[in-house]
Amino acid sequence: MGRVWKYGDDINTDVIIPARYLFTTDPAELAAHCMEDLDPSFAGKVRPGDVIVAGRNFGCGSSREHAPVAIRAAGVACVIAVSFARIFYRNAINVGLPILECPEAVAALQDGDEVEVDVAAGTIRRVATGETFQAAPFPPFMQEILRCGGLVEYARRKLAAAAAAPEGADPGRSP
């Protein structure tokens, strides 16, 4: 369960993590400046489990992976938007940041609402009213990438499972 931080359309990667902080790849340092140019209070007030809700084209702009890393490191449990820029969508999955597209939830939820999100089921529930919204859940292999914390850890586990598998076993099974 977490608090909603609501933003509008076309939230670009330059406001998610300003370019002046791209000298580092340290997630904690990136988190300290997450959303700084759009919402200076965000990094100091966001709590683990909080949720960003935004309009269309979230994560547009540059292809930097720093943006979803900063959001995840800030403690955000999920980003819910009407739509995501394609490169942000892939980068979010690659770094293990859960995202859901759900226009109905975006239209209904307000800044400060408490929500429960079940990424695997694609459900979003406003705690105060019990109102539930349905997003399309990810296919199982993408859910596994998210559960592993991103593509690198997913690949590590797959390779380790393949190396440990007895001859003739199926190394393609999930770790």
Short mmCIF file of C-alpha atoms in Angstrom, two decimals:
data_model
loop_
_atom_site.label_atom_id
_atom_site.label_comp_id
_atom_site.label_asym_id
_atom_site.label_seq_id
_atom_site.Cartn_x
_atom_site.Cartn_y
_atom_site.Cartn_z
CA MET A 1 0.00 0.00 0.00
CA GLY A 2 1.28 3.45 -0.84
CA ARG A 3 0.45 7.06 -1.46
CA VAL A 4 -0.28 8.43 -4.93
CA TRP A 5 1.98 11.10 -6.38
CA LYS A 6 0.02 12.41 -9.36
CA TYR A 7 1.53 14.16 -12.36
CA GLY A 8 0.35 15.11 -15.84
CA ASP A 9 1.18 14.19 -19.42
CA ASP A 10 4.61 14.06 -21.08
CA ILE A 11 6.71 13.69 -17.93
CA ASN A 12 10.11 13.41 -19.54
CA THR A 13 13.29 11.81 -18.35
CA ASP A 14 14.91 15.23 -17.90
CA VAL A 15 12.51 16.06 -15.08
CA ILE A 16 12.53 12.54 -13.65
CA ILE A 17 16.31 12.84 -13.19
CA PRO A 18 17.87 16.09 -14.41
CA ALA A 19 20.93 15.78 -16.66
CA ARG A 20 23.14 17.55 -14.12
CA TYR A 21 23.01 14.36 -12.00
CA LEU A 22 23.93 11.90 -14.73
CA PHE A 23 27.56 11.84 -13.63
CA THR A 24 26.64 9.01 -11.24
CA THR A 25 25.04 5.63 -11.56
CA ASP A 26 24.62 5.26 -7.80
CA PRO A 27 20.90 4.53 -7.25
CA ALA A 28 20.82 6.29 -3.85
CA GLU A 29 22.29 9.47 -5.32
CA LEU A 30 19.85 9.38 -8.24
CA ALA A 31 16.93 8.83 -5.84
CA ALA A 32 17.93 11.93 -3.87
CA HIS A 33 17.26 14.03 -6.99
CA CYS A 34 14.30 12.13 -8.43
CA MET A 35 11.59 14.46 -9.81
CA GLU A 36 13.55 17.44 -8.43
CA ASP A 37 12.80 19.87 -11.28
CA LEU A 38 9.10 18.97 -11.38
CA ASP A 39 8.37 18.46 -7.69
CA PRO A 40 11.15 19.61 -5.34
CA SER A 41 9.42 17.96 -2.35
CA PHE A 42 9.22 14.49 -3.91
CA ALA A 43 12.60 13.00 -2.94
CA GLY A 44 12.28 14.17 0.66
CA LYS A 45 8.71 12.97 1.16
CA VAL A 46 8.29 9.83 -0.95
CA ARG A 47 7.98 6.65 1.12
CA PRO A 48 8.73 3.05 0.17
CA GLY A 49 5.65 1.61 -1.51
CA ASP A 50 4.38 4.92 -2.90
CA VAL A 51 3.04 5.02 -6.45
CA ILE A 52 3.48 7.56 -9.24
CA VAL A 53 0.34 8.13 -11.34
CA ALA A 54 0.68 10.12 -14.55
CA GLY A 55 -0.94 10.85 -17.88
CA ARG A 56 0.16 10.04 -21.39
CA ASN A 57 3.69 9.43 -22.61
CA PHE A 58 5.38 9.05 -19.22
CA GLY A 59 9.16 8.82 -19.58
CA CYS A 60 9.44 10.52 -22.94
CA GLY A 61 12.70 12.20 -23.89
CA SER A 62 16.10 10.60 -23.73
CA SER A 63 16.75 6.89 -23.46
CA ARG A 64 18.63 7.14 -20.17
CA GLU A 65 18.17 4.22 -17.81
CA HIS A 66 18.86 6.60 -14.95
CA ALA A 67 15.19 7.65 -14.88
CA PRO A 68 13.59 4.32 -13.89
CA VAL A 69 16.59 3.57 -11.65
CA ALA A 70 16.00 6.85 -9.78
CA ILE A 71 12.28 6.13 -9.38
CA ARG A 72 12.85 2.59 -8.13
CA ALA A 73 15.64 3.65 -5.77
CA ALA A 74 13.38 6.36 -4.33
CA GLY A 75 11.12 3.56 -3.11
CA VAL A 76 8.33 3.88 -5.66
CA ALA A 77 6.55 0.51 -5.92
CA CYS A 78 4.89 1.12 -9.29
CA VAL A 79 4.25 3.77 -11.93
CA ILE A 80 0.72 3.85 -13.34
CA ALA A 81 0.13 5.91 -16.47
CA VAL A 82 -2.19 6.26 -19.43
CA SER A 83 0.80 5.34 -21.61
CA PHE A 84 4.59 5.14 -21.48
CA ALA A 85 7.25 6.20 -23.93
CA ARG A 86 8.51 2.97 -25.53
CA ILE A 87 12.12 3.28 -24.39
CA PHE A 88 11.08 4.10 -20.81
CA TYR A 89 8.76 1.08 -20.84
CA ARG A 90 11.63 -1.25 -21.78
CA ASN A 91 14.10 0.44 -19.42
CA ALA A 92 11.63 0.14 -16.52
CA ILE A 93 11.26 -3.61 -17.06
CA ASN A 94 15.02 -3.98 -17.54
CA VAL A 95 15.75 -2.36 -14.15
CA GLY A 96 12.86 -4.06 -12.34
CA LEU A 97 10.51 -1.08 -11.95
CA PRO A 98 6.88 -2.24 -12.17
CA ILE A 99 4.69 -0.16 -14.49
CA LEU A 100 1.03 -0.45 -15.45
CA GLU A 101 -1.03 1.26 -18.14
CA CYS A 102 -4.52 2.02 -16.82
CA PRO A 103 -6.28 5.16 -18.10
CA GLU A 104 -9.28 4.59 -15.80
CA ALA A 105 -7.11 4.58 -12.68
CA VAL A 106 -5.27 7.68 -13.84
CA ALA A 107 -8.57 9.51 -14.39
CA ALA A 108 -9.95 8.53 -10.98
CA LEU A 109 -6.98 8.64 -8.61
CA GLN A 110 -5.93 11.86 -6.91
CA ASP A 111 -2.68 13.05 -5.39
CA GLY A 112 -2.43 11.66 -1.86
CA ASP A 113 -4.86 8.74 -2.34
CA GLU A 114 -3.78 5.47 -0.73
CA VAL A 115 -3.68 2.57 -3.18
CA GLU A 116 -2.87 -1.13 -3.20
CA VAL A 117 -1.34 -2.46 -6.39
CA ASP A 118 -1.05 -6.09 -7.41
CA VAL A 119 1.27 -5.91 -10.41
CA ALA A 120 0.98 -9.63 -11.18
CA ALA A 121 -2.82 -9.40 -11.42
CA GLY A 122 -2.81 -5.87 -12.85
CA THR A 123 -5.18 -4.59 -10.16
CA ILE A 124 -5.15 -1.17 -8.55
CA ARG A 125 -7.42 -0.52 -5.55
CA ARG A 126 -8.17 2.85 -3.98
CA VAL A 127 -8.14 2.00 -0.26
CA ALA A 128 -10.61 4.67 0.90
CA THR A 129 -13.42 3.57 -1.43
CA GLY A 130 -12.49 0.03 -2.41
CA GLU A 131 -12.80 1.07 -6.06
CA THR A 132 -10.72 -1.28 -8.21
CA PHE A 133 -9.19 -0.71 -11.62
CA GLN A 134 -7.86 -3.35 -13.99
CA ALA A 135 -4.70 -2.96 -16.05
CA ALA A 136 -3.41 -5.63 -18.39
CA PRO A 137 -0.98 -7.77 -16.41
CA PHE A 138 2.42 -8.57 -17.87
CA PRO A 139 3.02 -11.98 -19.43
CA PRO A 140 4.69 -14.49 -17.08
CA PHE A 141 8.23 -14.04 -18.43
CA MET A 142 8.08 -10.27 -17.87
CA GLN A 143 6.66 -10.79 -14.38
CA GLU A 144 9.63 -13.05 -13.69
CA ILE A 145 12.03 -10.29 -14.83
CA LEU A 146 10.32 -7.88 -12.41
CA ARG A 147 10.38 -10.43 -9.56
CA CYS A 148 14.12 -10.87 -10.10
CA GLY A 149 14.66 -7.11 -9.84
CA GLY A 150 15.45 -6.59 -13.52
CA LEU A 151 16.90 -8.18 -16.61
CA VAL A 152 20.50 -8.55 -15.38
CA GLU A 153 19.53 -10.56 -12.30
CA TYR A 154 17.02 -12.56 -14.37
CA ALA A 155 19.80 -13.48 -16.82
CA ARG A 156 22.19 -14.36 -13.97
CA ARG A 157 19.64 -16.74 -12.49
CA LYS A 158 18.86 -18.31 -15.86
CA LEU A 159 22.55 -18.88 -16.57
CA ALA A 160 23.15 -20.30 -13.09
CA ALA A 161 20.17 -22.65 -13.48
CA ALA A 162 21.42 -23.77 -16.89
CA ALA A 163 24.91 -24.41 -15.52
CA ALA A 164 23.52 -26.40 -12.59
CA ALA A 165 21.02 -28.40 -14.65
CA PRO A 166 21.80 -32.04 -15.27
CA GLU A 167 22.58 -32.99 -18.84
CA GLY A 168 19.40 -33.22 -20.89
CA ALA A 169 17.35 -31.03 -18.51
CA ASP A 170 15.47 -28.01 -19.88
CA PRO A 171 17.64 -24.95 -19.02
CA GLY A 172 14.92 -22.64 -20.40
CA ARG A 173 12.71 -23.07 -17.34
CA SER A 174 12.41 -20.10 -15.00
CA PRO A 175 14.85 -19.98 -12.07
#
